[in-house]
Coordinates of C-alpha atoms in Angstrom, one line a residue:
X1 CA 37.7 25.1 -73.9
X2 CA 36.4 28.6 -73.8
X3 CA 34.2 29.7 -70.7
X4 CA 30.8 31.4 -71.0
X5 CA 29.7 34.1 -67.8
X6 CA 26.0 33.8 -66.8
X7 CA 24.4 36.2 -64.7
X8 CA 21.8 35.7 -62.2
X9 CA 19.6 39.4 -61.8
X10 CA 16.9 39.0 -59.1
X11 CA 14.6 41.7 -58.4
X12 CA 11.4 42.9 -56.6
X13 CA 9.6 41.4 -60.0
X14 CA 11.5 38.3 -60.6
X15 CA 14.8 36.7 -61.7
X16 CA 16.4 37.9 -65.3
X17 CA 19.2 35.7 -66.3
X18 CA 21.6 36.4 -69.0
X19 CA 25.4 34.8 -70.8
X20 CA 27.7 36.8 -72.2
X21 CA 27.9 36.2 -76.3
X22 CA 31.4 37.4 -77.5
X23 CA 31.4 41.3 -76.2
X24 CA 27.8 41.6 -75.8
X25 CA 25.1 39.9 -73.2
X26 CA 22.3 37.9 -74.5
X27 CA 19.2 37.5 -72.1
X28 CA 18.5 33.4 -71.9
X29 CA 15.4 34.0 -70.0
X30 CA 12.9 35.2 -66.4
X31 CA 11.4 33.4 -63.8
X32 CA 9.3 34.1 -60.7
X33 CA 7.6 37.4 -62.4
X34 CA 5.6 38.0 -59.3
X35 CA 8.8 37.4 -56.8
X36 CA 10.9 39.1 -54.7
X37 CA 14.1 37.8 -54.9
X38 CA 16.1 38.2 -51.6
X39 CA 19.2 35.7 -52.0
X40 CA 21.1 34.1 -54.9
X41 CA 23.9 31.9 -54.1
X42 CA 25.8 29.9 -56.8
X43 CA 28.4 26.5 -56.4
X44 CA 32.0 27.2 -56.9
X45 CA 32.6 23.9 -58.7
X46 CA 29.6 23.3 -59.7
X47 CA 28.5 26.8 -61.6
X48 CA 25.0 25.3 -63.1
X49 CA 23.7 24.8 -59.5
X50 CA 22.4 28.0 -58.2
X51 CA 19.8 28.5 -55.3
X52 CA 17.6 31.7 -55.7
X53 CA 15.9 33.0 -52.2
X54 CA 12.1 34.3 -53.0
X55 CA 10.4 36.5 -49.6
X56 CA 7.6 34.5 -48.6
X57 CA 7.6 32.0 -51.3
X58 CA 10.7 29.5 -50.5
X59 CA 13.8 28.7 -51.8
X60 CA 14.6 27.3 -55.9
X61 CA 17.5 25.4 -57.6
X62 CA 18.6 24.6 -60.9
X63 CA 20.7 22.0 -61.5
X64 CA 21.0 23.6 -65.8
X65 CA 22.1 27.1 -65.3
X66 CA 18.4 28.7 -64.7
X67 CA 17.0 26.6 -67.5
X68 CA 14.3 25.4 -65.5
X69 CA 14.0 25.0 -61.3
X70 CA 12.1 23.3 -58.4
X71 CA 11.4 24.4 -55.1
X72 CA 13.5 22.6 -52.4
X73 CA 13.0 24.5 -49.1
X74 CA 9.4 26.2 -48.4
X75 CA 9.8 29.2 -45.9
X76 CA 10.1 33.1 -46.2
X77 CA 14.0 32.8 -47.2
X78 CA 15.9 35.6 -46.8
X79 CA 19.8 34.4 -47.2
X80 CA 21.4 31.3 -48.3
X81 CA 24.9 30.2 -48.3
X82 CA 27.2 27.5 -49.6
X83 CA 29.3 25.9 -47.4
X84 CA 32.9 27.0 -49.1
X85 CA 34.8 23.6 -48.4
X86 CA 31.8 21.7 -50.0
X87 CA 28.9 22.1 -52.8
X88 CA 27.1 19.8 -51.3
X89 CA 25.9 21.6 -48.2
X90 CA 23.4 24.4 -48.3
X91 CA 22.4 26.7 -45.4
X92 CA 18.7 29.0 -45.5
X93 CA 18.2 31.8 -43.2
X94 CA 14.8 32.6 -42.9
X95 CA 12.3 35.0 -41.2
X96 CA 11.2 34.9 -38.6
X97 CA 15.1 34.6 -37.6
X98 CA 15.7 30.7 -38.2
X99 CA 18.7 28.9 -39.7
X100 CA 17.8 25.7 -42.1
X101 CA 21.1 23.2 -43.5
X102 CA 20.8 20.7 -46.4
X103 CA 23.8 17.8 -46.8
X104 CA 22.6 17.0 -50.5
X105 CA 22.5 20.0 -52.4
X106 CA 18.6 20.7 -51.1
X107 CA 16.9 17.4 -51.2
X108 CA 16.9 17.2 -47.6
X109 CA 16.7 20.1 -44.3
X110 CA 16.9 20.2 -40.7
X111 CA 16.1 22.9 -38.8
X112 CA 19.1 24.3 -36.3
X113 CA 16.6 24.7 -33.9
X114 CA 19.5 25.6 -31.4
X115 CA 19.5 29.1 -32.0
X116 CA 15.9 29.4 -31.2
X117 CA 17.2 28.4 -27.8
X118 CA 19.8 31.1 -27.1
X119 CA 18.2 33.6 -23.9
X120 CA 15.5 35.7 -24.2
X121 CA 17.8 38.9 -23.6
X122 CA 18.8 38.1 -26.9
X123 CA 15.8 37.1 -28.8
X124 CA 13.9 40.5 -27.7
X125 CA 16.1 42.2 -30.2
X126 CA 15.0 40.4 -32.6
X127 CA 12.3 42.7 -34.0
X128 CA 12.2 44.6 -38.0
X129 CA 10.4 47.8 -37.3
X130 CA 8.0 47.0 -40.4
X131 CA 5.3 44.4 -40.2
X132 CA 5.0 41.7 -39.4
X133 CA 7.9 43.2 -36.7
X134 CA 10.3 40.3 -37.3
X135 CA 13.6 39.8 -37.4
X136 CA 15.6 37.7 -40.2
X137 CA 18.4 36.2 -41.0
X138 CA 20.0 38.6 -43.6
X139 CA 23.7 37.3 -43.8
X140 CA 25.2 34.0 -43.6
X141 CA 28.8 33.9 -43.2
X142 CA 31.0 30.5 -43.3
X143 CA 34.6 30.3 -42.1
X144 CA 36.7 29.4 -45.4
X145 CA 39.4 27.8 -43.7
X146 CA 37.2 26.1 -40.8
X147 CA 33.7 25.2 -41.9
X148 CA 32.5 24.8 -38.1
X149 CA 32.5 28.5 -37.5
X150 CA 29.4 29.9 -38.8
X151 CA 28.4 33.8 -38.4
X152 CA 24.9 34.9 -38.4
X153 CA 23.7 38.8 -39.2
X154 CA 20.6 39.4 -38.2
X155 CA 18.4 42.2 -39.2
X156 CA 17.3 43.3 -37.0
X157 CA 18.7 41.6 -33.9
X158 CA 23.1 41.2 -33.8
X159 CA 25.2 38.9 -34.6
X160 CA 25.1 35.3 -33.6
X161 CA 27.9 32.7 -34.3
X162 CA 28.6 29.1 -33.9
X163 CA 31.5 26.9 -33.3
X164 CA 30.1 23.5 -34.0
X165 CA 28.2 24.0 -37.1
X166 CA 25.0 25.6 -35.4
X167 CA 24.8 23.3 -32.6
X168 CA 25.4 26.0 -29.9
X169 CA 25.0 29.6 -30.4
X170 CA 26.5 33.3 -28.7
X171 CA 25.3 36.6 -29.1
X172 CA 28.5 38.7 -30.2
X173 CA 26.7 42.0 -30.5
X174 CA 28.6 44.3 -27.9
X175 CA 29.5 47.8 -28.8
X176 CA 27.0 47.5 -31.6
X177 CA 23.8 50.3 -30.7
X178 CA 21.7 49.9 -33.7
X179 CA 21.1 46.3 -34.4
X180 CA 20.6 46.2 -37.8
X181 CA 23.3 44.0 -39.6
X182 CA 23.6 42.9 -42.8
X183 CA 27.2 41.4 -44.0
X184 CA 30.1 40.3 -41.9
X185 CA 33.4 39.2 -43.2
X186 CA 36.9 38.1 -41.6
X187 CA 40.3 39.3 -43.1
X188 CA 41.1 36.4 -45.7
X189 CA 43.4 33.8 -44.3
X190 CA 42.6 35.1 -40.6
X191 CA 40.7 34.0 -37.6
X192 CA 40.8 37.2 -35.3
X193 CA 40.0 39.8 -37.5
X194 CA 36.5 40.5 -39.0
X195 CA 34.6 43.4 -40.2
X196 CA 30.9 44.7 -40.0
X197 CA 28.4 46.3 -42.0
X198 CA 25.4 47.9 -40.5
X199 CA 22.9 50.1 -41.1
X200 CA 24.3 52.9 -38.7
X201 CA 28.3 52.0 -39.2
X202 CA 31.1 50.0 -40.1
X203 CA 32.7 48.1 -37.5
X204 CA 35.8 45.7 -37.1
X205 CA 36.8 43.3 -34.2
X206 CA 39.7 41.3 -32.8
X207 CA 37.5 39.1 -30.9
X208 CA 34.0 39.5 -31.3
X209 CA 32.8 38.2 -28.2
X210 CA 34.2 41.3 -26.5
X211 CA 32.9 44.0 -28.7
X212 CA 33.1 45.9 -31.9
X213 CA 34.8 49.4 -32.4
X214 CA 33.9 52.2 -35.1
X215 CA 36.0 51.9 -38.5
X216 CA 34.9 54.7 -40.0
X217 CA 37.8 57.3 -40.4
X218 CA 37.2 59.1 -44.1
X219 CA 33.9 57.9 -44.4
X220 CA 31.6 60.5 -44.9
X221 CA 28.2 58.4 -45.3
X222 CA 26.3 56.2 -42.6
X223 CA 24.6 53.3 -44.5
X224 CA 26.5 50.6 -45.0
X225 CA 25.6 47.5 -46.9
X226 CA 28.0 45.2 -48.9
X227 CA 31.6 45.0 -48.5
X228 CA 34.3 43.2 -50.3
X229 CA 38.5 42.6 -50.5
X230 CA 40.0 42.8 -53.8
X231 CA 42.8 39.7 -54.7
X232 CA 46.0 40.8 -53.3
X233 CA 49.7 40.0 -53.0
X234 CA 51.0 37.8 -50.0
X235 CA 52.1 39.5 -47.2
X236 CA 50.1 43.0 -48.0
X237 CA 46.9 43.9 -46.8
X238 CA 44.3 44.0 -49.2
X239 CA 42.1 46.0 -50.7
X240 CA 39.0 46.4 -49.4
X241 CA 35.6 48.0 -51.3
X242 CA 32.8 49.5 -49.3
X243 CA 29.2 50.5 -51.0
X244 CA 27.4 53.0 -48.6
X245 CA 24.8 55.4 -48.8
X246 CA 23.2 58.0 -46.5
X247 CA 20.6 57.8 -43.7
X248 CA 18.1 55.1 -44.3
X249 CA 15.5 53.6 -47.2
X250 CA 12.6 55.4 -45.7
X251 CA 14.8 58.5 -45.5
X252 CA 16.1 58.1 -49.3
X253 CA 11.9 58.4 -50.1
X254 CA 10.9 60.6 -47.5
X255 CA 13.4 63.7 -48.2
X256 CA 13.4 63.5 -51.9
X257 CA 17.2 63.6 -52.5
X258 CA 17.8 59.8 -53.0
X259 CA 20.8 57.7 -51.3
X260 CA 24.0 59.3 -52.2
X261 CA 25.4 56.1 -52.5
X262 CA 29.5 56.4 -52.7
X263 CA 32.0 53.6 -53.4
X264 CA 34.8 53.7 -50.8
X265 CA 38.3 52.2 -50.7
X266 CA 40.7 51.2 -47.9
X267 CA 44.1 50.0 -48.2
X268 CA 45.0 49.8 -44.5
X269 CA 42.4 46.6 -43.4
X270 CA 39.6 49.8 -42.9
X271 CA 42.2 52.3 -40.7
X272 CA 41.2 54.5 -43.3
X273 CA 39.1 54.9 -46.1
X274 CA 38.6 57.2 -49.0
X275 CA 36.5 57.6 -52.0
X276 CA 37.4 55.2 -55.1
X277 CA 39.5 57.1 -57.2
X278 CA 38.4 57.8 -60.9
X279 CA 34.9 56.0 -59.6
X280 CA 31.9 57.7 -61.9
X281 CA 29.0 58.8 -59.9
X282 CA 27.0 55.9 -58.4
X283 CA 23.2 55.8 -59.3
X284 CA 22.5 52.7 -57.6
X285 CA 21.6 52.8 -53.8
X286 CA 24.9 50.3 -53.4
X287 CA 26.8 48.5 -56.1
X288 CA 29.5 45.7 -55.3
X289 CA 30.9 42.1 -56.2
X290 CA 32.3 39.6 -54.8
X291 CA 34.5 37.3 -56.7
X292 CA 36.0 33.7 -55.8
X293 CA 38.7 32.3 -57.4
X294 CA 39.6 28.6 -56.8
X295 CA 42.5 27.9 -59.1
X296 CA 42.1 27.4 -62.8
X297 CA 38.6 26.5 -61.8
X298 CA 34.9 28.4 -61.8
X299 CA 35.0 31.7 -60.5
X300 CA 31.5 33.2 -58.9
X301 CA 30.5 36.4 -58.2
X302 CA 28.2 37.9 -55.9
X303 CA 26.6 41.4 -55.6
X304 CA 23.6 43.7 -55.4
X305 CA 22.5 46.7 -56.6
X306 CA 19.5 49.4 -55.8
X307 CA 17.6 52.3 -57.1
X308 CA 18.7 55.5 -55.7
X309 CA 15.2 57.1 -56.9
X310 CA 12.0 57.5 -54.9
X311 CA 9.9 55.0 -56.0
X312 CA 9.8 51.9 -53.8
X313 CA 11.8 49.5 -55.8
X314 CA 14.4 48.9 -52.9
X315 CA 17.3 46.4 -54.6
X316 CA 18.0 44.1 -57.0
X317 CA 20.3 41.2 -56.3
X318 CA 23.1 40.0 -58.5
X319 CA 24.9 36.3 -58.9
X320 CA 27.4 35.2 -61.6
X321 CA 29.0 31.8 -62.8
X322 CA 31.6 31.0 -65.1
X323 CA 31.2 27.9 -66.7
X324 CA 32.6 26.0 -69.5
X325 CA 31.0 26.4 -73.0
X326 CA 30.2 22.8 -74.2
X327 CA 33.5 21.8 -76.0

């Protein structure tokens, strides 16, 4: 049975979603024209279910590969996750900073209200410098091997993470002095190493709860965004793919001379970094995928993408599937 990629392209107009025919793409169709798409997160074994994440408008779902979709979650959704060990649980982030779960692929929510509860000292950080001033929940991050430990970025405000599912939260946001996060990651296959990405540097930690350091040796921007690790061999370290940029949005429109945006590779679990090698000049603010391979099954990718001009057209999300071609 032969496979057939569709793409999922959202954008500040909308959602654009296109299958590959032979060598060529073939656009099957757009939704949500006046939109702003903020999330897209797809099912690894089920690759026609894929939730889309609109700013101020909710969160959608098809169930027939973006042939048609319902609203399952009102809210102003700004990330949304699939739990890794099952298809069947969904978590929303939403602003202002709120965390939503579903057991049955979006039919029903409940609020974790617990991290609403965590101290004021923490909360007061919780503040996005344009209006309406408040934070959100920009990255959810699920534990592949352990389900119960849940990460939460939080632009802007820290990181937050949970040990029982979101029943109890922490701040983990030491050595961190700009608190705008966006994606956190561990080293595959390991509990005491994770990485950071932040608006004013890359960090990596042993233990979170007792601070970050600086990884930025060869790095020569300081916006960092998405971040990946490339399939590798057992035993070695692998690859990792950083998207950056320089200074800030506002900056990119304010001085004229766009985002500089630069693809970087490390080798050495982020020791080290240097520019991709053979990489053509990147026009996009920050370009990367991430790609999940479960067995002979689907594969999903996941990755964004943004205009290094100066008009105000900030990002465009992208989500993939690969599913089987009707046989």
């Amino acid at each position: 049975m032969s496979e057939r990629v569709r793409l999922y392209a959202g954008t500040q107009h909308g959602l654009i979603v296109w299958h590959s025919n032979n060598s060529d793409w073939e656009e099957l169709g757009r939704d949500f024209a006046d939109g702003i798409i903020d999330s897209i997160a797809g099912c690894r074994l089920h690759p026609q279910r894929v939730f889309v994440g609109i700013t101020h408008n909710g969160l959608y779902r098809t169930e027939d590969g973006g042939r048609h979709w319902g609203k399952v979650l009102d809210g102003d959704i700004r990330a949304v996750t699939i739990d890794p060990t099952s298809d069947d649980v969904v978590y929303a982030g939403v602003e202002p900073v709120g965390l939503h779960r579903s057991e049955d692929r979006g039919e029903n929510w409940i609020e974790l209200s617990s991290l609403r509860e965590l101290p004021q000292e923490v909360k007061k950080n919780w503040r996005f410098p344009q209006p309406p001033h408040q934070g959100h929940v920009r990255n959810i991050f699920i534990h592949p091997d352990n389900s119960k430990i849940i990460y939460l970025c939080i632009e802007h405000g820290g990181v937050v993470r949970s040990f029982d599912r979101g029943k109890s939260w922490e701040d983990v946001s030491q050595g961190i002095d700009y608190l705008d996060i966006h994606v956190i990651l561990n080293l595959p296959s390991r509990f005491d190493c994770y990485f950071l990405a932040t608006a004013r540097g890359f960090f990596t930690s042993d233990n979170p709860a007792e601070g970050w350091v600086r990884a930025e040796n060869g790095l020569t921007r300081d916006y960092f965004h998405d971040f990946l690790f490339l399939p590798g061999h057992a035993g070695e370290n692998p690859t990792m793919l950083l998207a950056t940029a320089d200074k800030s949005p506002g900056f990119w429109r304010r001085e004229g001379r766009g985002a500089r945006a630069a693809l970087f590779k490390s080798k050495d679990c982020a020791q080290s970094w240097d520019l991709g090698a053979g990489a053509p000049p990147l026009r996009p603010r920050c370009s990367v995928c991430r790609t999940r391979r479960c067995g002979a099954g689907p594969r999903i990718g996941f990755g964004r993408c943004g205009q290094d001009s100066l008009e105000p057209r900030p990002r465009r999300k992208l989500a993939g599937s690969v599913d089987p071609a009707p046989g």
